[in-house]
Amino acid sequence: MARTALNNKSVEYEFIEERLESKSQLLLQSNPIYKKIPVLIHRDKTHSEFFIIVQYVDDVWSSVSPIVPSNPYDHAVACFWAAAYIDEKWYPTMRSIRGAKGKDDVRYQSEE
Ligand SMILES: N[C@@H](CCC(=O)N[C@@H](CS)C(=O)NCC(=O)O)C(=O)O
């Protein structure tokens, strides 16, 4: 889903698959607190947590296809639903699918 933000902005990036059963050194170094994906590496700085990445992408490429509302109330509502939906629904669902299928997961690295 963080990838959708980059695609929405037509940002070119390198997409790196991550095997969550044996996390790479790059992931562990990039997100030492949570050790989770997604992670965005941009200009040698790392960003983690889906909605923080989306907001960062929206801020950096602000002139293209805005994602997060600028109106403070609408912004707060978007943050509320992003947190509630993504953390409580999306990731648990992805975890159960991954558990069922033994699938890999991913992280992204912007090329800009
Ligand atoms: N709160 C995080 C949740 C990220 C998350 O749960 N990622 C899962 C992939 S679906 C993960 O990396 N799981 C590996 C693990 O829990 O060790 C976010 O918003 O990005």
PDB file of C-alpha atoms and ligand atoms in Angstrom:
ATOM      1  CA  MET A   1       0.000   0.000   0.000  1.00  0.00           C
ATOM      2  CA  ALA A   2       2.910   2.379   0.571  1.00  0.00           C
ATOM      3  CA  ARG A   3       3.872   1.462  -2.962  1.00  0.00           C
ATOM      4  CA  THR A   4       0.545   2.825  -4.180  1.00  0.00           C
ATOM      5  CA  ALA A   5       1.580   6.259  -2.895  1.00  0.00           C
ATOM      6  CA  LEU A   6       4.792   6.135  -4.953  1.00  0.00           C
ATOM      7  CA  ASN A   7       2.899   4.892  -8.000  1.00  0.00           C
ATOM      8  CA  ASN A   8       0.275   7.589  -7.525  1.00  0.00           C
ATOM      9  CA  LYS A   9       3.038  10.196  -7.688  1.00  0.00           C
ATOM     10  CA  SER A  10       4.745   8.432 -10.639  1.00  0.00           C
ATOM     11  CA  VAL A  11       7.924   8.123  -8.560  1.00  0.00           C
ATOM     12  CA  GLU A  12      10.489   5.671  -9.864  1.00  0.00           C
ATOM     13  CA  TYR A  13      11.769   3.308  -7.212  1.00  0.00           C
ATOM     14  CA  GLU A  14      13.529   0.059  -6.670  1.00  0.00           C
ATOM     15  CA  PHE A  15      11.221  -2.555  -5.177  1.00  0.00           C
ATOM     16  CA  ILE A  16      13.040  -5.009  -2.938  1.00  0.00           C
ATOM     17  CA  GLU A  17      11.375  -8.192  -1.776  1.00  0.00           C
ATOM     18  CA  GLU A  18      11.833  -9.170   1.833  1.00  0.00           C
ATOM     19  CA  ARG A  19      11.637 -12.641   3.286  1.00  0.00           C
ATOM     20  CA  LEU A  20      10.017 -12.092   6.662  1.00  0.00           C
ATOM     21  CA  GLU A  21      11.000 -15.560   7.846  1.00  0.00           C
ATOM     22  CA  SER A  22      14.669 -14.545   7.542  1.00  0.00           C
ATOM     23  CA  LYS A  23      14.840 -10.774   7.647  1.00  0.00           C
ATOM     24  CA  SER A  24      17.674  -9.154   5.776  1.00  0.00           C
ATOM     25  CA  GLN A  25      20.390  -7.090   7.417  1.00  0.00           C
ATOM     26  CA  LEU A  26      19.131  -4.119   5.405  1.00  0.00           C
ATOM     27  CA  LEU A  27      15.649  -4.397   6.933  1.00  0.00           C
ATOM     28  CA  LEU A  28      17.031  -4.836  10.461  1.00  0.00           C
ATOM     29  CA  GLN A  29      19.248  -1.782  10.003  1.00  0.00           C
ATOM     30  CA  SER A  30      16.524   0.236   8.302  1.00  0.00           C
ATOM     31  CA  ASN A  31      13.815  -0.385  10.877  1.00  0.00           C
ATOM     32  CA  PRO A  32      15.646  -1.424  14.050  1.00  0.00           C
ATOM     33  CA  ILE A  33      12.717  -0.585  16.341  1.00  0.00           C
ATOM     34  CA  TYR A  34       9.928  -2.635  14.726  1.00  0.00           C
ATOM     35  CA  LYS A  35      11.895  -4.723  12.187  1.00  0.00           C
ATOM     36  CA  LYS A  36       8.844  -4.624   9.919  1.00  0.00           C
ATOM     37  CA  ILE A  37       8.045  -3.668   6.375  1.00  0.00           C
ATOM     38  CA  PRO A  38       7.213  -1.458   4.616  1.00  0.00           C
ATOM     39  CA  VAL A  39      10.357   0.631   4.747  1.00  0.00           C
ATOM     40  CA  LEU A  40      11.160   3.494   2.401  1.00  0.00           C
ATOM     41  CA  ILE A  41      14.785   4.506   1.896  1.00  0.00           C
ATOM     42  CA  HIS A  42      15.011   7.943   0.353  1.00  0.00           C
ATOM     43  CA  ARG A  43      18.138  10.097   0.120  1.00  0.00           C
ATOM     44  CA  ASP A  44      19.927   7.672   2.473  1.00  0.00           C
ATOM     45  CA  LYS A  45      17.306   8.156   5.185  1.00  0.00           C
ATOM     46  CA  THR A  46      14.898   5.431   6.227  1.00  0.00           C
ATOM     47  CA  HIS A  47      11.188   5.754   6.884  1.00  0.00           C
ATOM     48  CA  SER A  48       8.953   3.107   8.374  1.00  0.00           C
ATOM     49  CA  GLU A  49       5.274   2.669   9.253  1.00  0.00           C
ATOM     50  CA  PHE A  50       2.880   2.650   6.336  1.00  0.00           C
ATOM     51  CA  PHE A  51       0.982   5.863   6.947  1.00  0.00           C
ATOM     52  CA  ILE A  52       4.101   7.810   7.908  1.00  0.00           C
ATOM     53  CA  ILE A  53       5.599   6.721   4.577  1.00  0.00           C
ATOM     54  CA  VAL A  54       2.452   7.798   2.723  1.00  0.00           C
ATOM     55  CA  GLN A  55       2.533  11.208   4.391  1.00  0.00           C
ATOM     56  CA  TYR A  56       6.270  11.558   3.712  1.00  0.00           C
ATOM     57  CA  VAL A  57       5.794  10.682   0.042  1.00  0.00           C
ATOM     58  CA  ASP A  58       2.902  13.152  -0.146  1.00  0.00           C
ATOM     59  CA  ASP A  59       5.068  15.892   1.403  1.00  0.00           C
ATOM     60  CA  VAL A  60       8.156  15.265  -0.738  1.00  0.00           C
ATOM     61  CA  TRP A  61       6.256  14.999  -4.034  1.00  0.00           C
ATOM     62  CA  SER A  62       3.627  17.545  -2.999  1.00  0.00           C
ATOM     63  CA  SER A  63       3.040  19.000  -6.453  1.00  0.00           C
ATOM     64  CA  VAL A  64       1.738  15.700  -7.852  1.00  0.00           C
ATOM     65  CA  SER A  65      -1.628  14.079  -7.045  1.00  0.00           C
ATOM     66  CA  PRO A  66      -2.139  14.973  -3.369  1.00  0.00           C
ATOM     67  CA  ILE A  67      -3.037  11.978  -1.202  1.00  0.00           C
ATOM     68  CA  VAL A  68      -3.595  13.200   2.354  1.00  0.00           C
ATOM     69  CA  PRO A  69      -6.114  16.058   2.759  1.00  0.00           C
ATOM     70  CA  SER A  70      -4.616  19.428   3.744  1.00  0.00           C
ATOM     71  CA  ASN A  71      -7.724  20.582   5.629  1.00  0.00           C
ATOM     72  CA  PRO A  72      -6.921  19.894   9.312  1.00  0.00           C
ATOM     73  CA  TYR A  73     -10.199  18.125  10.079  1.00  0.00           C
ATOM     74  CA  ASP A  74     -10.089  15.976   6.932  1.00  0.00           C
ATOM     75  CA  HIS A  75      -6.414  15.257   7.642  1.00  0.00           C
ATOM     76  CA  ALA A  76      -7.259  14.062  11.153  1.00  0.00           C
ATOM     77  CA  VAL A  77     -10.073  11.850   9.830  1.00  0.00           C
ATOM     78  CA  ALA A  78      -7.726  10.349   7.217  1.00  0.00           C
ATOM     79  CA  CYS A  79      -5.118   9.638   9.933  1.00  0.00           C
ATOM     80  CA  PHE A  80      -7.758   8.051  12.141  1.00  0.00           C
ATOM     81  CA  TRP A  81      -8.988   5.715   9.422  1.00  0.00           C
ATOM     82  CA  ALA A  82      -5.523   4.924   8.130  1.00  0.00           C
ATOM     83  CA  ALA A  83      -4.418   3.861  11.603  1.00  0.00           C
ATOM     84  CA  ALA A  84      -7.611   1.959  12.359  1.00  0.00           C
ATOM     85  CA  TYR A  85      -7.963   0.279   8.992  1.00  0.00           C
ATOM     86  CA  ILE A  86      -4.362  -0.455   8.138  1.00  0.00           C
ATOM     87  CA  ASP A  87      -3.111  -1.614  11.526  1.00  0.00           C
ATOM     88  CA  GLU A  88      -6.272  -3.368  12.657  1.00  0.00           C
ATOM     89  CA  LYS A  89      -7.512  -4.852   9.373  1.00  0.00           C
ATOM     90  CA  TRP A  90      -4.989  -4.735   6.543  1.00  0.00           C
ATOM     91  CA  TYR A  91      -1.837  -6.029   8.268  1.00  0.00           C
ATOM     92  CA  PRO A  92      -3.578  -8.786  10.253  1.00  0.00           C
ATOM     93  CA  THR A  93      -5.223  -9.937   7.008  1.00  0.00           C
ATOM     94  CA  MET A  94      -1.888  -9.865   5.159  1.00  0.00           C
ATOM     95  CA  ARG A  95      -0.234 -11.767   7.999  1.00  0.00           C
ATOM     96  CA  SER A  96      -2.862 -14.494   7.859  1.00  0.00           C
ATOM     97  CA  ILE A  97      -2.591 -14.745   4.060  1.00  0.00           C
ATOM     98  CA  ARG A  98       1.195 -14.879   4.312  1.00  0.00           C
ATOM     99  CA  GLY A  99       0.915 -17.492   7.032  1.00  0.00           C
ATOM    100  CA  ALA A 100      -1.400 -19.536   4.854  1.00  0.00           C
ATOM    101  CA  LYS A 101       0.670 -19.249   1.685  1.00  0.00           C
ATOM    102  CA  GLY A 102       4.212 -18.775   3.071  1.00  0.00           C
ATOM    103  CA  LYS A 103       4.590 -15.660   0.924  1.00  0.00           C
ATOM    104  CA  ASP A 104       7.384 -13.094   1.021  1.00  0.00           C
ATOM    105  CA  ASP A 105       6.795  -9.454   1.660  1.00  0.00           C
ATOM    106  CA  VAL A 106       8.351  -6.293   0.390  1.00  0.00           C
ATOM    107  CA  ARG A 107       9.959  -2.960   1.023  1.00  0.00           C
ATOM    108  CA  TYR A 108      10.653  -0.056  -1.305  1.00  0.00           C
ATOM    109  CA  GLN A 109      13.536   2.175  -2.083  1.00  0.00           C
ATOM    110  CA  SER A 110      13.022   5.427  -3.930  1.00  0.00           C
ATOM    111  CA  GLU A 111      15.526   6.059  -6.705  1.00  0.00           C
ATOM    112  CA  GLU A 112      15.322   9.836  -6.456  1.00  0.00           C
TER     113      GLU A 112
HETATM  114  N1  LIG B   1       2.273  -0.616  11.928  1.00  0.00           N
HETATM  115  C1  LIG B   1       3.047  -1.109  10.821  1.00  0.00           C
HETATM  116  C2  LIG B   1       2.668  -2.525  10.557  1.00  0.00           C
HETATM  117  C3  LIG B   1       3.614  -3.184   9.584  1.00  0.00           C
HETATM  118  C4  LIG B   1       3.490  -4.690   9.568  1.00  0.00           C
HETATM  119  O1  LIG B   1       2.761  -5.283  10.366  1.00  0.00           O
HETATM  120  N2  LIG B   1       4.220  -5.325   8.630  1.00  0.00           N
HETATM  121  C5  LIG B   1       4.257  -6.757   8.548  1.00  0.00           C
HETATM  122  C6  LIG B   1       4.036  -7.216   7.126  1.00  0.00           C
HETATM  123  S1  LIG B   1       2.364  -7.338   6.703  1.00  0.00           S
HETATM  124  C7  LIG B   1       5.629  -7.240   8.973  1.00  0.00           C
HETATM  125  O2  LIG B   1       6.634  -6.664   8.611  1.00  0.00           O
HETATM  126  N3  LIG B   1       5.671  -8.323   9.739  1.00  0.00           N
HETATM  127  C8  LIG B   1       6.912  -8.920  10.171  1.00  0.00           C
HETATM  128  C9  LIG B   1       6.936  -9.158  11.639  1.00  0.00           C
HETATM  129  O3  LIG B   1       5.915  -8.891  12.322  1.00  0.00           O
HETATM  130  O4  LIG B   1       7.976  -9.596  12.136  1.00  0.00           O
HETATM  131  C10 LIG B   1       2.829  -0.190   9.606  1.00  0.00           C
HETATM  132  O5  LIG B   1       1.885   0.590   9.617  1.00  0.00           O
HETATM  133  O6  LIG B   1       3.625  -0.212   8.674  1.00  0.00           O
END
